Coordinates of C-alpha atoms and ligand atoms in Angstrom, one line a residue:
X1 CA -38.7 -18.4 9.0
X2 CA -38.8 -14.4 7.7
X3 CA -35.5 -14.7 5.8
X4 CA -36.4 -10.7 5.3
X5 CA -35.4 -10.2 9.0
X6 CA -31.8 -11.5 8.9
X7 CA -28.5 -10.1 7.7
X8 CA -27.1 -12.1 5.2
X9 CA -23.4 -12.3 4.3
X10 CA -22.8 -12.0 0.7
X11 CA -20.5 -13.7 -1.4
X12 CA -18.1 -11.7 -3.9
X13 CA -17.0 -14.7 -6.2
X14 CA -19.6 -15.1 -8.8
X15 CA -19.0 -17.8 -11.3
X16 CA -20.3 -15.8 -14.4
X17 CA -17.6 -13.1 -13.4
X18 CA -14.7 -15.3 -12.9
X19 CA -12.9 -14.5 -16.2
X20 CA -13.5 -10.4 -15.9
X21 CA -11.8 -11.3 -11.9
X22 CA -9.3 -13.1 -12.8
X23 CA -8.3 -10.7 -15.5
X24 CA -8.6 -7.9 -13.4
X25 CA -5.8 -9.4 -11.3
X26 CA -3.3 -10.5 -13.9
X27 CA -3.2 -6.5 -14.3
X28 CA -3.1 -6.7 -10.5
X29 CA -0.6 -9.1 -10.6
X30 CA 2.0 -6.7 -13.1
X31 CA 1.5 -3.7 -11.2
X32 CA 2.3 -5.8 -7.5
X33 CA 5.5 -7.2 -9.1
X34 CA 6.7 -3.6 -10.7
X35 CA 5.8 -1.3 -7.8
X36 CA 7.3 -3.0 -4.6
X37 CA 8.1 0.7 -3.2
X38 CA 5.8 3.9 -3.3
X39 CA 8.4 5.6 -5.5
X40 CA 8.2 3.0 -8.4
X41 CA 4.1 2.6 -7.4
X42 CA 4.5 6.8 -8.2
X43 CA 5.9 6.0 -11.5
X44 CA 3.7 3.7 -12.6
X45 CA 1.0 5.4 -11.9
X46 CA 2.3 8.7 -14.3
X47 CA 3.0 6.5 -17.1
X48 CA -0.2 5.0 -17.1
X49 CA -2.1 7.9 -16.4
X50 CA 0.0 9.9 -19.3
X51 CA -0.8 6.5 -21.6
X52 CA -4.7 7.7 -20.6
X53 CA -4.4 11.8 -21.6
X54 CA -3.4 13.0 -17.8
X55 CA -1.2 15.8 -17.9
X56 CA 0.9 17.4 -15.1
X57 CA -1.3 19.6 -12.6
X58 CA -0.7 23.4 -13.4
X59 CA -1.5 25.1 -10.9
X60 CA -2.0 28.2 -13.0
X61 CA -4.3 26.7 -15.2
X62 CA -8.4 26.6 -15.3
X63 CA -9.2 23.2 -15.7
X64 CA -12.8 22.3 -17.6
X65 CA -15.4 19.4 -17.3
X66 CA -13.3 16.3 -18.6
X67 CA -9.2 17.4 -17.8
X68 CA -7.4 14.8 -16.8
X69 CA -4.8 15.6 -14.5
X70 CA -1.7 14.4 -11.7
X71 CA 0.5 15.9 -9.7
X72 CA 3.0 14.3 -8.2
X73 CA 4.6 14.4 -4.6
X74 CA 8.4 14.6 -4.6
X75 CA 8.4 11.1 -6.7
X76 CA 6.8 9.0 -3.9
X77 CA 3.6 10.1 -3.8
X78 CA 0.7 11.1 -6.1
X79 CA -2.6 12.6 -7.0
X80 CA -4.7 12.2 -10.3
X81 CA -7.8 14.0 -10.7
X82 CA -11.0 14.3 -13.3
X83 CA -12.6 17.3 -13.7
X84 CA -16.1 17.2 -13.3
X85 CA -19.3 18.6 -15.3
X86 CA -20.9 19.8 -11.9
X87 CA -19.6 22.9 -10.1
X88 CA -16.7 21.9 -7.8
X89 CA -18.0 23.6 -5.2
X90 CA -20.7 20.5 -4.9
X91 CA -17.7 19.0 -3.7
X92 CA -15.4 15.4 -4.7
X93 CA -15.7 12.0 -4.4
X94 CA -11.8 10.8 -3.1
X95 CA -10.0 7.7 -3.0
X96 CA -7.0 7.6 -1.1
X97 CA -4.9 4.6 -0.3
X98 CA -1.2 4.4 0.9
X99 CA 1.7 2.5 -1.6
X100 CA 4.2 2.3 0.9
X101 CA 4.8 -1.5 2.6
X102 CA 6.4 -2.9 5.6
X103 CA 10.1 -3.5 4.7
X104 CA 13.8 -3.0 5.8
X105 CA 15.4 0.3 4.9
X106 CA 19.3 0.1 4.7
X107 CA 20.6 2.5 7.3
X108 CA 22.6 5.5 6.0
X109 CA 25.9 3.8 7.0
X110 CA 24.9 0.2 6.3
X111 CA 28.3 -1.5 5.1
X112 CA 30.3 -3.4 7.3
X113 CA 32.2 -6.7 7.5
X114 CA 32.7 -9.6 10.3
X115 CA 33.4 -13.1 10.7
X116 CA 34.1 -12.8 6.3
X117 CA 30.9 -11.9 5.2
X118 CA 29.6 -8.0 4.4
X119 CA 26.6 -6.9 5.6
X120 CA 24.1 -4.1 5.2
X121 CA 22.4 -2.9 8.5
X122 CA 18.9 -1.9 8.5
X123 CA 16.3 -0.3 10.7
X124 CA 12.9 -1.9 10.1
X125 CA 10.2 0.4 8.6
X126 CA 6.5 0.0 9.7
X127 CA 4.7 -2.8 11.9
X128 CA 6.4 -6.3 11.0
X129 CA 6.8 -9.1 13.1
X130 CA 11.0 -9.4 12.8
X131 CA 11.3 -12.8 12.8
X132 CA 9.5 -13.4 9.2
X133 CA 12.2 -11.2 7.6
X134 CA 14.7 -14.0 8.3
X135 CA 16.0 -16.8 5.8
X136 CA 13.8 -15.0 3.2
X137 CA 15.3 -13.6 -0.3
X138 CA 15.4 -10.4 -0.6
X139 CA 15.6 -7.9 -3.4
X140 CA 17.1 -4.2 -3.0
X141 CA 15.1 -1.3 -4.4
X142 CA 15.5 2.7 -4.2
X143 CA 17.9 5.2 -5.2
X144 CA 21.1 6.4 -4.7
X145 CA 22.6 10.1 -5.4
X146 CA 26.0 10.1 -6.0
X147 CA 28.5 13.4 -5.9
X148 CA 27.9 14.7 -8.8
X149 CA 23.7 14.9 -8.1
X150 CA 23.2 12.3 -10.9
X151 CA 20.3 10.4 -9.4
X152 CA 20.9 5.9 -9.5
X153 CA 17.7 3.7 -9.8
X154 CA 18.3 0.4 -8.2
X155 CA 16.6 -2.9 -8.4
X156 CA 18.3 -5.9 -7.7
X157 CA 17.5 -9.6 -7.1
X158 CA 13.6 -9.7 -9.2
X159 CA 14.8 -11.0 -12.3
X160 CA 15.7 -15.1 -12.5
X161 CA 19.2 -14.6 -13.1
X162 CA 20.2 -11.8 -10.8
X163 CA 21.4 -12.3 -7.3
X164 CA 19.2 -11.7 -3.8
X165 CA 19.9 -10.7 -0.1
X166 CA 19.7 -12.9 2.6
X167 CA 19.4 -12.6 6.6
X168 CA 20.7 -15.4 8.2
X169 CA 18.8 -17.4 11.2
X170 CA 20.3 -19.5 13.6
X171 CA 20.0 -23.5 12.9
X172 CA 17.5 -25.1 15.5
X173 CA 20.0 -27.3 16.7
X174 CA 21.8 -24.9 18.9
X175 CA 19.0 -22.4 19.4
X176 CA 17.6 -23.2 23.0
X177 CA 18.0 -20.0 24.3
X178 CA 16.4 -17.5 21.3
X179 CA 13.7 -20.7 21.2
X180 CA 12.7 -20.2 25.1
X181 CA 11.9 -16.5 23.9
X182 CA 8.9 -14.6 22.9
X183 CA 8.4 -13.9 19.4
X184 CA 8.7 -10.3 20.3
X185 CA 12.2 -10.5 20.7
X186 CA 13.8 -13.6 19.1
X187 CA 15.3 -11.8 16.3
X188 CA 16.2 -8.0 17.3
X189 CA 15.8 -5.1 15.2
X190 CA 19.6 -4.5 15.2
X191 CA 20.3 -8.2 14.4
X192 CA 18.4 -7.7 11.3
X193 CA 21.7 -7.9 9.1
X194 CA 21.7 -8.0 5.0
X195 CA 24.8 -10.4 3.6
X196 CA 25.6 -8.6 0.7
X197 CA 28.7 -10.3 0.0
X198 CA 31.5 -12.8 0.6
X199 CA 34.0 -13.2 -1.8
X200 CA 37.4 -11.3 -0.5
X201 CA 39.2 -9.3 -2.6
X202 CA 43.1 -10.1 -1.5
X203 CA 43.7 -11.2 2.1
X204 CA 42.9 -7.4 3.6
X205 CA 41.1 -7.0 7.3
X206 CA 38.5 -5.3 5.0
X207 CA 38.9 -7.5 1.8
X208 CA 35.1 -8.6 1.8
X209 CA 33.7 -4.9 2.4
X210 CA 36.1 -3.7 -0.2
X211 CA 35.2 -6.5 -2.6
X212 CA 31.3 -5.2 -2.2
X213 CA 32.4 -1.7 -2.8
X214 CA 34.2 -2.7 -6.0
X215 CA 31.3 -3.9 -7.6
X216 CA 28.6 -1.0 -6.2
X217 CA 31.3 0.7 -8.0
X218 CA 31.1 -1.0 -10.9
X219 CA 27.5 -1.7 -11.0
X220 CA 26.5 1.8 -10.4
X221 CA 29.1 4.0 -10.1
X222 CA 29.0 4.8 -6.4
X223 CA 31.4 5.2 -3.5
X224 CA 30.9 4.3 0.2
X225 CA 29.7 7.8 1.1
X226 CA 27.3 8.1 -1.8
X227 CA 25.4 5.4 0.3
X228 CA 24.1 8.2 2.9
X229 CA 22.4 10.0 0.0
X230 CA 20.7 7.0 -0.5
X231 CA 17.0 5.4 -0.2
X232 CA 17.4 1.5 -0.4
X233 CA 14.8 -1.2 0.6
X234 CA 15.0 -4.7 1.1
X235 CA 12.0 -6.2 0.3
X236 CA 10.7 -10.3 -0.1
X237 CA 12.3 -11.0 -3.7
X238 CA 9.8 -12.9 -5.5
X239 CA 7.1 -12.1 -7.5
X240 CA 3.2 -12.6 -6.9
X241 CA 1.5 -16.0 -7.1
X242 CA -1.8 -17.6 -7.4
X243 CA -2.7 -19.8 -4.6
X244 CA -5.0 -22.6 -4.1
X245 CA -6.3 -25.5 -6.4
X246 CA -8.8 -23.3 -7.6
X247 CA -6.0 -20.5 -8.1
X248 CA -8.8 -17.8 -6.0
X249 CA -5.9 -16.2 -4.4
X250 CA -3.1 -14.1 -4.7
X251 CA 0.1 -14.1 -2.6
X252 CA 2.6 -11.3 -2.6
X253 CA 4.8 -8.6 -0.9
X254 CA 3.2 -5.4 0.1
X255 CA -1.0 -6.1 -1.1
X256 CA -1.5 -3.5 2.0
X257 CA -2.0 -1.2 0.4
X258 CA -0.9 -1.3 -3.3
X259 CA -4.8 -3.7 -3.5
X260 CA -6.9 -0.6 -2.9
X261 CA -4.3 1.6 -5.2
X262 CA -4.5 -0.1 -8.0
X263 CA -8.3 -0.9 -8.4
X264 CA -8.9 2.6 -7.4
X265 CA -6.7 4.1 -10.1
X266 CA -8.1 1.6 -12.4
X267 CA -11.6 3.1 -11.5
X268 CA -10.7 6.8 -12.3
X269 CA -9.2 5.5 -15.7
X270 CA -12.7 4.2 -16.2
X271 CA -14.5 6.9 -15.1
X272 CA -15.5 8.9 -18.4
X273 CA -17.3 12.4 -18.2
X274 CA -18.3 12.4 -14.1
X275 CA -20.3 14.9 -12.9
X276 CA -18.1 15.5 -9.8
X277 CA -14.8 16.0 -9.9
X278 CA -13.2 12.3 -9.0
X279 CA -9.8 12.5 -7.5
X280 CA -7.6 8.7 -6.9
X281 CA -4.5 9.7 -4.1
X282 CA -2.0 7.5 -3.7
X283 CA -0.3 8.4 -0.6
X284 CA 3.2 7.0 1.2
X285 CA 4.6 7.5 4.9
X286 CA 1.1 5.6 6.0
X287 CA 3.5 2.8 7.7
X288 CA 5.2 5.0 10.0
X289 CA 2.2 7.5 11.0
X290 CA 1.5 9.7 7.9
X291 CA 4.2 12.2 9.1
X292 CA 6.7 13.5 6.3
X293 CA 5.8 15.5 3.7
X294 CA 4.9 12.9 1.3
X295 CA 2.6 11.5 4.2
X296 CA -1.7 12.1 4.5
X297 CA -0.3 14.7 7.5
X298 CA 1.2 16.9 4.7
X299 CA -0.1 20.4 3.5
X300 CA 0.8 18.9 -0.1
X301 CA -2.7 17.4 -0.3
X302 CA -4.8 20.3 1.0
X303 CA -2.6 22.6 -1.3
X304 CA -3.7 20.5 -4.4
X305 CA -7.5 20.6 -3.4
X306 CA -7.1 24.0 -1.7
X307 CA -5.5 24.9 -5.6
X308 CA -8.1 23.0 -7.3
X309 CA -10.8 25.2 -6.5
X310 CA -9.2 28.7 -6.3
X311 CA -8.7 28.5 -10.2
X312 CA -12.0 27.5 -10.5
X313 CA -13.2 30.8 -8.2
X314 CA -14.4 28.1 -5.7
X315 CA -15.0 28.2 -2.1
X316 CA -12.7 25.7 -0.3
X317 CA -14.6 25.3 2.7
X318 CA -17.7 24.4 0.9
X319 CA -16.2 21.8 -1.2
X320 CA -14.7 20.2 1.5
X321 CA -17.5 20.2 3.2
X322 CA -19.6 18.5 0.2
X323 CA -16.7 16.0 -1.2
X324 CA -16.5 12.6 0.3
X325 CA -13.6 10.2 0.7
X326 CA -12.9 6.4 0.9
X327 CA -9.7 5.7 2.8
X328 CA -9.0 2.8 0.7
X329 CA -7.3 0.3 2.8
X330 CA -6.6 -3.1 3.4
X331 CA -8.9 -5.0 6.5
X332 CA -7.6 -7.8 8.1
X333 CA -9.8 -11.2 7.6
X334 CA -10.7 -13.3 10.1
X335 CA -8.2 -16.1 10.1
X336 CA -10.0 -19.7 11.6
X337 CA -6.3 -20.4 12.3
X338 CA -5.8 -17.7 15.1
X339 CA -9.4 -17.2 16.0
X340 CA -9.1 -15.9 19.2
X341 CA -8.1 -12.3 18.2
X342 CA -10.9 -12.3 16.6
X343 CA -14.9 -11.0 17.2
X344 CA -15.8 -13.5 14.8
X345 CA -19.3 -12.1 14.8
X346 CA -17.7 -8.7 13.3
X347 CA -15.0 -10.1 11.2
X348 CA -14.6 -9.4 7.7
X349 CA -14.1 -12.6 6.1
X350 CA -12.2 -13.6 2.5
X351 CA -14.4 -13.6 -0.3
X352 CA -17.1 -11.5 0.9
X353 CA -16.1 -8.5 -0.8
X354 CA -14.8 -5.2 0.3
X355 CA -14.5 -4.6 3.9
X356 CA -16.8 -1.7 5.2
X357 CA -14.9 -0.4 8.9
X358 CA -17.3 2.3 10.2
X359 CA -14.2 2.7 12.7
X360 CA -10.4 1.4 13.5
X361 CA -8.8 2.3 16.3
X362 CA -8.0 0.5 19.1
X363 CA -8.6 -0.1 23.0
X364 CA -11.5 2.3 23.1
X365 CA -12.0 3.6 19.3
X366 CA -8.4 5.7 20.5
X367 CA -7.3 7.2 17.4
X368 CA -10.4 6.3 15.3
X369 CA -12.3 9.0 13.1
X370 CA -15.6 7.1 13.2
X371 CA -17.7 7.4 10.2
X372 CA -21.1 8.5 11.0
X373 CA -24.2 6.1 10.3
X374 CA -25.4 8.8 8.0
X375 CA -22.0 8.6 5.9
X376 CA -22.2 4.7 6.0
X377 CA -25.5 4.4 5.2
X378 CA -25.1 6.9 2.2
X379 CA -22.0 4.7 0.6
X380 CA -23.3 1.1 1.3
X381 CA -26.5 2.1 -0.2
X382 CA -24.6 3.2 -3.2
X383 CA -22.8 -0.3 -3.0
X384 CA -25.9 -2.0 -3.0
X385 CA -27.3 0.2 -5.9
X386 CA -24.2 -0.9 -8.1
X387 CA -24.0 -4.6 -6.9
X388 CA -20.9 -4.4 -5.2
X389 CA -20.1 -6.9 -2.6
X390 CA -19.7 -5.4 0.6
X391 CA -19.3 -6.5 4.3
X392 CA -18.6 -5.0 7.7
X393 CA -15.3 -5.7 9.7
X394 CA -13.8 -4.7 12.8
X395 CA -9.9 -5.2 13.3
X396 CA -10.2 -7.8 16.0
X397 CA -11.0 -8.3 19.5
X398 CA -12.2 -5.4 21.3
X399 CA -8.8 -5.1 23.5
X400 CA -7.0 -7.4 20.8
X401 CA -4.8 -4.1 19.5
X402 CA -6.0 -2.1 16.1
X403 CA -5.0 -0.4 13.8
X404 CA -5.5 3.3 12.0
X405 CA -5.4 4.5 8.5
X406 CA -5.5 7.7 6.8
X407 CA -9.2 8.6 7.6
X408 CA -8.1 10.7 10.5
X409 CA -6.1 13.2 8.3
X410 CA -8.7 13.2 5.6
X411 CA -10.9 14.1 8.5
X412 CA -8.9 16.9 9.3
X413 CA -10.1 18.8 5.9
X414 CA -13.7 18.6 7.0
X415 CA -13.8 15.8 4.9
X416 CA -16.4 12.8 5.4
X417 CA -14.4 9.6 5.3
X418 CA -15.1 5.8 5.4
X419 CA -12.8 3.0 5.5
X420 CA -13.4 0.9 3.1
X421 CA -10.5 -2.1 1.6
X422 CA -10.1 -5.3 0.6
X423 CA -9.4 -7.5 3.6
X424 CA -6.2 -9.8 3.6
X425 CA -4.3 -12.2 5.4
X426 CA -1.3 -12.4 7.2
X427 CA -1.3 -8.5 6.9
X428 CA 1.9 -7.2 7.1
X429 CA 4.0 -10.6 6.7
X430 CA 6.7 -10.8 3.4
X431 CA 3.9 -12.4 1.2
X432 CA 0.8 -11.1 2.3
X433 CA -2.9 -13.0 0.7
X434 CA -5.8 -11.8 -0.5
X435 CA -8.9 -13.3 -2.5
X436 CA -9.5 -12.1 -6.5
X437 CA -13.0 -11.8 -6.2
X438 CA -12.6 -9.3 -3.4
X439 CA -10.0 -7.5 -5.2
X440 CA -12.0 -6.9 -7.9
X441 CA -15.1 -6.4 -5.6
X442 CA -12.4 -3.4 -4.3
X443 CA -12.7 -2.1 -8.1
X444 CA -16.3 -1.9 -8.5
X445 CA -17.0 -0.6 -5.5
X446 CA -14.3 2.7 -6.3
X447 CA -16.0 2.7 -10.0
X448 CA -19.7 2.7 -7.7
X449 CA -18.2 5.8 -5.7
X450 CA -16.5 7.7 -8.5
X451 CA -20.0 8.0 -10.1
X452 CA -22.0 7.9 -6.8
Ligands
LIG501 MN1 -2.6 -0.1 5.1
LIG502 MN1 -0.4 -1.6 7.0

């Protein structure tokens, strides 16, 4: 047989490479459990970009061969860039991946109390499957702005000794009726309910509310009202794990797409002297469309590009015409387990290194920008160069469902994009999984495009 003729699947885990991989991810690993919201993913990104010589973008400024620079989107998004030796008309190599995660936001007026138990209510925020959220602790992150303007960081429930959140299920015994339903709709989005406390304060109608409100008023020195200026997110407490005998995998809240941001920023550190001008985005709102000014639909990002080259005297339209973009993001793996939503002769597959989706879409391409072969030929052959492992991967069964990412805003710009990620399972459930050796094949393949 002509083995020359075939395709052949490779295989990102290498043995000699196991200690650089697994290294990789214990960095991985710090970022995941520190960043669980794009705000706090936004501030770890400036401090260990300014730990590397980035400064704040100025948009006044002429920037030279070598600058190192971010700017940073009202705190929950962000954009670091290196200048290149080439002109920048010639155009940028971009990675951009979203840091925002499935989760439950706490409404505006979440506090109430029933039955002797205080509750937050929440509205769910991206595509998650409700009844995972149940019977799960949570952690609270965000921020709230009290009165005065003074601006409170929260995050409660990560460490051992503090205490969690909790949304209550109902005991199998007495559950016939939600069990006789679809998934779909045995837990509601309204029913989704945060205890947030018990203990009454006196024998009031409200003494458990006003119990809670003593000690948000303690811990943070907020009021009831202050909670409308607030952003709070429940989120899985818990922090990320290694899974298996062989410890190959990770498990952890919100890998889509904090995996691609990381190893992508990671990259850019390690980029030194490029001849183009190598930019790393991390981008939020990607969960709920891209909209918002902090989402890929935002003027923010042209601006910074658009910026970029007028203080270097360059034409726009010919850089974005000549730069080139990964939309970093994660691919879903085929899972042996649910194998019928699956083509699983175009599945990507865990530990075959970064997923390559020419398009995403769904039901028809709908919504898809399509790479061209010319644009997929031009980065695999780059990947191949470099020795990074690389598959293909479609979402799953032609009239399965899909999925989109930011390509179709990048593509907006006149931009070339390609979808490339690292693909996971159980995408978008509280502790989502993903192999080492592809999230380090995600690394190699950003530090192969950065210099490509
Ligand atoms: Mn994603
Ligand atoms: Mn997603």
């Amino acid at each position: 047989m002509n083995n020359d003729l075939f395709y052949k699947p490779q295989n990102s885990y290498k043995k000699e490479c196991e200690d650089e991989i697994f290294s990789f991810c214990e960095g991985y690993k710090s970022f995941i459990n520190t960043a669980k919201t794009e705000r706090e993913a936004a501030a770890f990104a400036v401090s260990e970009s300014e730990n590397r010589g980035f400064v704040p973008y100025d948009r006044k400024r002429r920037y030279a061969a070598g600058d190192k620079v971010y700017y940073v989107n009202r705190n929950k998004s962000i954009i670091l860039a290196v200048i290149g030796s080439e002109d920048i008309e010639n155009g940028a190599n971009i990675v951009v991946s979203h840091v925002d995660s499935p989760r439950l936001d706490i409404k505006q007026r979440p506090l109430y109390e029933d039955s002797s138990l205080a509750y937050f209510k929440t509205h769910y925020y991206g595509g998650l499957k409700k009844y995972q959220w149940t019977a799960l602790p949570l952690a609270l992150h965000g921020v709230i702005i009290k009165k005065s303007g003074e601006m409170v960081k929260v995050s409660l429930g990560e460490d051992e000794g503090e205490p969690v959140f909790y949304i209550s299920d109902l005991m199998p015994h007495i559950a016939k009726n939600q069990m006789d339903k679809p998934l779909s709709t045995a837990i509601s989005g309204e029913g989704l309910n945060i205890i947030v406390g018990s203990t009454p304060l006196g024998d009031g109608d409200s003494a458990v509310k006003e119990a809670v409100l003593v000690a948000l008023n303690e811990k943070y020195g907020v009021t009831e009202s202050d909670l409308i200026t607030a952003e709070l997110c429940a989120v899985p407490a818990g922090k990320a794990r290694d899974v298996g005998f062989d410890r190959g995998m990770i498990s952890a809240y919100g890998h889509d797409d904090r995996i691609c941001a990381y190893p992508s920023m990671k990259a850019l550190f390690d980029t030194k002297a490029p001849e183009r001008t190598c930019i790393c985005i991390f981008a939020d709102k990607e969960e709920i469309g891209s909209y918002g000014v902090t989402g890929m639909t935002s003027s923010a990002y042209r601006d910074f590009l658009h910026s970029l080259c007028r203080s270097a005297d360059a034409d726009f339209g010919a850089f974005c015409k000549n730069s080139v973009c990964l939309s970093a993001d994660v691919g879903g793996a085929f899972d042996s387990c649910y194998g019928d939503a699956y083509d699983a002769k175009n599945s990507a597959y865990v530990n075959r290194g970064v997923v390559v989706t020419k398009y995403t879409g769904s039901r028809g391409k709908s919504g898809s920008s399509d790479a061209s072969a010319e644009l997929v030929y031009r980065i695999t052959s780059c990947f191949d160069r470099e020795g990074v492992t690389w598959q293909t991967g479609e979402y799953g069964k032609v009239d399965e469902g899909g999925a989109g990412t930011v390509a179709t805003e990048i593509a907006l710009l006149d931009i070339e994009v390609l979808d490339v990620g690292v693909p996971i399972l159980s995408m978008h459930s509280p502790y989502e999984l993903a192999s080492k050796s592809d999230i380090y094949a995600m690394y190699k393949a950003a530090c192969a495009f950065y210099a490509m």
